[in-house]
C-alpha cells in the first residue's frame, strides 16, 4: 500500500523558524501528503533541523555526499591489485535483473530511513528500492552486476550527467556475499566500471546509519563533499 509522499530539499538561504514550518505545511496540503521528508545542510541546524523537530519531525539520518575522482579510483585499485584479476562487472541483462530483484526481495537493504522507520520496515524499504531501480532504468540509468571469481556478489546503478560526471544511485551486496571483503569487491567492480568510462567524477551518497558502507567508501577513495540532515514526519 503506497503513501502519498513529498520530499523537500532546502539548499540555501533557509527561511526563518516559523516560515519553514509554514512552507512545509503548505506543500503538504497542496499534495495531500501523509509522509513528508525534509533535507537540509548541516550548516543550518538551528534554522531548519531544530525548528522541524519542535514541530514533530524526526531526525532519522544524515545523508553524506561523496565524490570519487579518477585519480583516487586508480589509487584504490592499485592498493588492492591482488584481487583485481578475479573482480569483474557486466551490464545487467534480463536474467541478471531477475537475480537482482530476487536478492532485493530477501531484504538486503536494512539500514536506510525507510527500513528503520517503524511505520514502514525492511520489506517496504526493499520493495521501494526495486521500484526505484525500474524508474531509474526508464530515466537512462544503467544497472551492473559485480562478480568475484565469476560469481555474482552484488550490483550497482549509475547514471551519467553533464560535464563528464555520473551519479552512483544505488548499490547492494547479495545475501551470499555480505562479508566486509565481498562488499569491497562490489565497490572495486564499480571503480573498474568508472575507469572504463569517459567519466571524470562519480558522485554518490550514503546514509549515516550504514557505517560499514561509509567506511568502505572512504577506504576506497571517496571523499566527503557535504552532509544533510534528513527529517521525516508521518501524518494521520
Short mmCIF file of C-alpha atoms in Angstrom, two decimals:
data_model
loop_
_atom_site.label_atom_id
_atom_site.label_comp_id
_atom_site.label_asym_id
_atom_site.label_seq_id
_atom_site.Cartn_x
_atom_site.Cartn_y
_atom_site.Cartn_z
CA UNK A 1 0.00 0.00 0.00
CA UNK A 2 1.50 3.33 -1.09
CA UNK A 3 1.73 6.51 0.96
CA UNK A 4 1.45 9.93 -0.66
CA UNK A 5 4.88 11.45 -0.10
CA UNK A 6 6.67 14.72 -0.70
CA UNK A 7 10.38 15.45 -0.33
CA UNK A 8 11.64 18.99 0.23
CA UNK A 9 15.31 19.85 -0.20
CA UNK A 10 16.33 23.18 1.37
CA UNK A 11 19.67 24.03 -0.21
CA UNK A 12 20.48 27.68 0.54
CA UNK A 13 19.21 30.70 2.46
CA UNK A 14 16.88 28.91 4.88
CA UNK A 15 13.75 30.85 5.85
CA UNK A 16 13.10 31.91 9.46
CA UNK A 17 11.86 29.40 12.04
CA UNK A 18 8.10 29.91 11.65
CA UNK A 19 8.28 30.34 7.89
CA UNK A 20 9.99 26.97 7.27
CA UNK A 21 7.23 25.20 9.18
CA UNK A 22 4.52 27.11 7.28
CA UNK A 23 6.25 26.34 3.98
CA UNK A 24 6.37 22.61 4.71
CA UNK A 25 2.71 22.60 5.74
CA UNK A 26 1.71 24.46 2.57
CA UNK A 27 3.46 21.84 0.42
CA UNK A 28 1.91 19.03 2.44
CA UNK A 29 -1.61 20.34 1.96
CA UNK A 30 -1.00 21.05 -1.72
CA UNK A 31 -0.10 17.41 -2.37
CA UNK A 32 -2.22 15.85 0.41
CA UNK A 33 0.94 14.13 1.64
CA UNK A 34 0.89 11.69 4.54
CA UNK A 35 4.67 11.34 4.75
CA UNK A 36 6.99 14.34 4.48
CA UNK A 37 10.77 14.31 4.10
CA UNK A 38 12.87 17.45 4.53
CA UNK A 39 16.58 17.54 3.72
CA UNK A 40 18.82 20.42 4.69
CA UNK A 41 22.52 21.13 5.01
CA UNK A 42 24.05 20.65 8.45
CA UNK A 43 25.19 24.26 8.06
CA UNK A 44 21.70 25.28 9.20
CA UNK A 45 20.97 23.19 12.32
CA UNK A 46 19.01 25.83 14.22
CA UNK A 47 17.11 27.35 11.31
CA UNK A 48 15.76 24.07 9.96
CA UNK A 49 16.59 20.91 11.89
CA UNK A 50 15.73 22.16 15.38
CA UNK A 51 12.69 24.05 14.13
CA UNK A 52 11.25 21.00 12.44
CA UNK A 53 11.97 18.75 15.41
CA UNK A 54 10.00 21.21 17.54
CA UNK A 55 7.16 20.71 15.02
CA UNK A 56 7.18 16.92 15.45
CA UNK A 57 9.68 15.82 12.79
CA UNK A 58 12.19 13.02 13.47
CA UNK A 59 15.85 13.45 12.61
CA UNK A 60 16.18 9.95 11.16
CA UNK A 61 19.56 10.04 9.39
CA UNK A 62 22.26 12.15 7.84
CA UNK A 63 22.86 11.86 4.11
CA UNK A 64 26.58 12.05 3.38
CA UNK A 65 27.53 13.17 -0.14
CA UNK A 66 30.71 11.65 -1.60
CA UNK A 67 32.93 12.18 -4.61
CA UNK A 68 35.29 9.80 -6.42
CA UNK A 69 37.90 11.10 -8.87
CA UNK A 70 39.71 9.01 -11.46
CA UNK A 71 42.97 9.57 -9.57
CA UNK A 72 41.54 8.17 -6.34
CA UNK A 73 39.88 5.25 -8.12
CA UNK A 74 43.20 4.29 -9.73
CA UNK A 75 44.93 4.52 -6.35
CA UNK A 76 42.30 2.29 -4.71
CA UNK A 77 42.62 -0.36 -7.41
CA UNK A 78 46.39 -0.29 -7.14
CA UNK A 79 46.19 -0.79 -3.37
CA UNK A 80 44.01 -3.89 -3.88
CA UNK A 81 45.62 -5.22 -7.05
CA UNK A 82 45.92 -8.75 -5.61
CA UNK A 83 42.14 -9.13 -6.06
CA UNK A 84 41.67 -7.36 -9.38
CA UNK A 85 42.09 -10.32 -11.73
CA UNK A 86 39.12 -12.01 -10.02
CA UNK A 87 36.88 -8.92 -9.94
CA UNK A 88 34.70 -8.06 -12.92
CA UNK A 89 31.41 -6.46 -13.84
CA UNK A 90 28.90 -6.54 -16.67
CA UNK A 91 25.89 -4.58 -17.79
CA UNK A 92 22.93 -6.45 -16.34
CA UNK A 93 20.78 -8.36 -18.83
CA UNK A 94 17.23 -9.55 -18.21
CA UNK A 95 18.40 -12.66 -16.35
CA UNK A 96 20.75 -10.58 -14.19
CA UNK A 97 17.91 -8.18 -13.35
CA UNK A 98 15.76 -11.08 -12.16
CA UNK A 99 18.63 -12.14 -9.88
CA UNK A 100 18.99 -8.60 -8.54
CA UNK A 101 15.26 -8.26 -7.83
CA UNK A 102 15.17 -11.67 -6.14
CA UNK A 103 18.07 -10.63 -3.88
CA UNK A 104 16.33 -7.37 -3.00
CA UNK A 105 13.21 -9.35 -2.07
CA UNK A 106 15.34 -11.15 0.54
CA UNK A 107 15.79 -7.84 2.35
CA UNK A 108 19.37 -6.83 1.60
CA UNK A 109 18.70 -3.17 2.49
CA UNK A 110 18.29 -2.85 6.26
CA UNK A 111 19.78 0.48 7.34
CA UNK A 112 18.11 3.26 5.35
CA UNK A 113 15.46 5.59 6.76
CA UNK A 114 12.57 3.54 5.34
CA UNK A 115 13.84 0.23 6.75
CA UNK A 116 14.40 1.74 10.21
CA UNK A 117 11.10 3.61 10.32
CA UNK A 118 8.58 1.65 12.47
CA UNK A 119 5.81 2.85 10.14
CA UNK A 120 7.47 1.10 7.16
CA UNK A 121 10.19 -1.51 7.81
CA UNK A 122 12.61 -3.67 5.83
CA UNK A 123 10.08 -5.27 3.48
CA UNK A 124 8.68 -1.94 2.30
CA UNK A 125 12.17 -0.44 2.06
CA UNK A 126 13.36 -3.19 -0.28
CA UNK A 127 10.18 -3.05 -2.35
CA UNK A 128 10.80 0.70 -2.72
CA UNK A 129 14.32 0.08 -4.00
CA UNK A 130 13.07 -2.40 -6.59
CA UNK A 131 10.65 0.20 -7.95
CA UNK A 132 13.38 2.84 -7.72
CA UNK A 133 15.66 0.76 -9.98
CA UNK A 134 12.86 0.28 -12.52
CA UNK A 135 12.24 4.03 -12.60
CA UNK A 136 15.98 4.73 -12.89
CA UNK A 137 16.25 2.41 -15.90
CA UNK A 138 13.40 4.25 -17.61
CA UNK A 139 15.26 7.51 -17.00
CA UNK A 140 18.56 6.47 -18.56
CA UNK A 141 20.44 4.80 -15.71
CA UNK A 142 22.39 1.56 -16.12
CA UNK A 143 22.49 -1.43 -13.79
CA UNK A 144 25.66 -3.51 -13.48
CA UNK A 145 26.31 -6.89 -11.93
CA UNK A 146 29.51 -7.26 -9.85
CA UNK A 147 31.34 -10.59 -9.92
CA UNK A 148 34.15 -12.19 -7.94
CA UNK A 149 35.65 -15.31 -9.47
CA UNK A 150 32.76 -15.11 -11.99
CA UNK A 151 30.17 -15.40 -9.21
CA UNK A 152 27.71 -12.53 -8.62
CA UNK A 153 28.40 -10.67 -5.37
CA UNK A 154 26.32 -7.53 -5.83
CA UNK A 155 25.15 -4.78 -8.15
CA UNK A 156 25.35 -1.04 -8.67
CA UNK A 157 23.27 1.53 -10.51
CA UNK A 158 24.83 4.53 -12.25
CA UNK A 159 23.62 7.39 -14.40
CA UNK A 160 25.77 9.78 -16.43
CA UNK A 161 25.15 13.51 -16.07
CA UNK A 162 26.64 16.60 -17.65
CA UNK A 163 30.31 17.63 -17.63
CA UNK A 164 31.65 14.05 -17.57
CA UNK A 165 30.12 13.26 -14.20
CA UNK A 166 27.99 10.35 -13.05
CA UNK A 167 25.75 9.63 -10.10
CA UNK A 168 26.04 6.37 -8.23
CA UNK A 169 22.35 5.93 -7.45
CA UNK A 170 22.36 2.64 -5.56
CA UNK A 171 24.42 -0.43 -4.78
CA UNK A 172 23.86 -3.61 -2.84
CA UNK A 173 25.63 -6.78 -1.74
CA UNK A 174 23.93 -10.12 -2.25
CA UNK A 175 22.95 -12.31 0.70
CA UNK A 176 25.70 -14.85 -0.03
CA UNK A 177 28.37 -12.11 -0.07
CA UNK A 178 27.66 -9.89 2.91
CA UNK A 179 31.18 -10.03 4.33
CA UNK A 180 33.13 -6.79 4.52
CA UNK A 181 35.64 -8.08 1.96
CA UNK A 182 33.00 -9.11 -0.57
CA UNK A 183 31.38 -5.71 -0.11
CA UNK A 184 34.72 -4.20 -1.08
CA UNK A 185 34.74 -6.37 -4.22
CA UNK A 186 31.42 -4.84 -5.26
CA UNK A 187 32.87 -1.36 -4.79
CA UNK A 188 36.05 -2.21 -6.70
CA UNK A 189 33.97 -3.56 -9.59
CA UNK A 190 32.25 -0.18 -9.62
CA UNK A 191 35.65 1.53 -9.72
CA UNK A 192 36.63 -0.59 -12.73
CA UNK A 193 33.42 0.39 -14.50
CA UNK A 194 34.04 4.05 -13.68
CA UNK A 195 37.58 3.96 -15.09
CA UNK A 196 36.41 2.15 -18.24
CA UNK A 197 34.08 5.07 -18.98
CA UNK A 198 34.89 8.63 -20.03
CA UNK A 199 33.58 9.95 -16.71
CA UNK A 200 35.89 12.10 -14.59
CA UNK A 201 33.92 12.29 -11.33
CA UNK A 202 31.44 9.90 -9.75
CA UNK A 203 29.12 11.29 -7.09
CA UNK A 204 27.04 9.31 -4.62
CA UNK A 205 25.51 9.50 -1.15
CA UNK A 206 25.30 7.15 1.81
CA UNK A 207 23.23 7.09 4.99
CA UNK A 208 24.93 7.78 8.29
CA UNK A 209 23.04 4.72 9.57
CA UNK A 210 25.24 2.45 7.43
CA UNK A 211 28.71 2.81 8.93
CA UNK A 212 30.14 -0.27 7.19
CA UNK A 213 29.34 1.11 3.75
CA UNK A 214 30.59 4.57 4.69
CA UNK A 215 33.91 3.07 5.87
CA UNK A 216 34.26 1.20 2.57
CA UNK A 217 33.59 4.35 0.57
CA UNK A 218 36.25 6.28 2.47
CA UNK A 219 38.74 3.40 2.43
CA UNK A 220 38.37 3.06 -1.35
CA UNK A 221 38.94 6.67 -2.31
CA UNK A 222 35.68 8.56 -1.86
CA UNK A 223 35.86 11.97 -0.19
CA UNK A 224 33.06 13.74 1.68
CA UNK A 225 31.61 16.81 -0.05
CA UNK A 226 28.60 17.57 2.15
CA UNK A 227 26.22 16.35 4.85
CA UNK A 228 22.47 16.84 5.07
CA UNK A 229 20.08 16.29 7.93
CA UNK A 230 17.10 14.16 6.89
CA UNK A 231 13.92 14.75 8.88
CA UNK A 232 10.61 12.95 8.46
CA UNK A 233 7.08 13.18 9.75
CA UNK A 234 4.04 10.95 9.39
CA UNK A 235 0.57 12.47 9.26
CA UNK A 236 -2.67 10.61 10.02
#
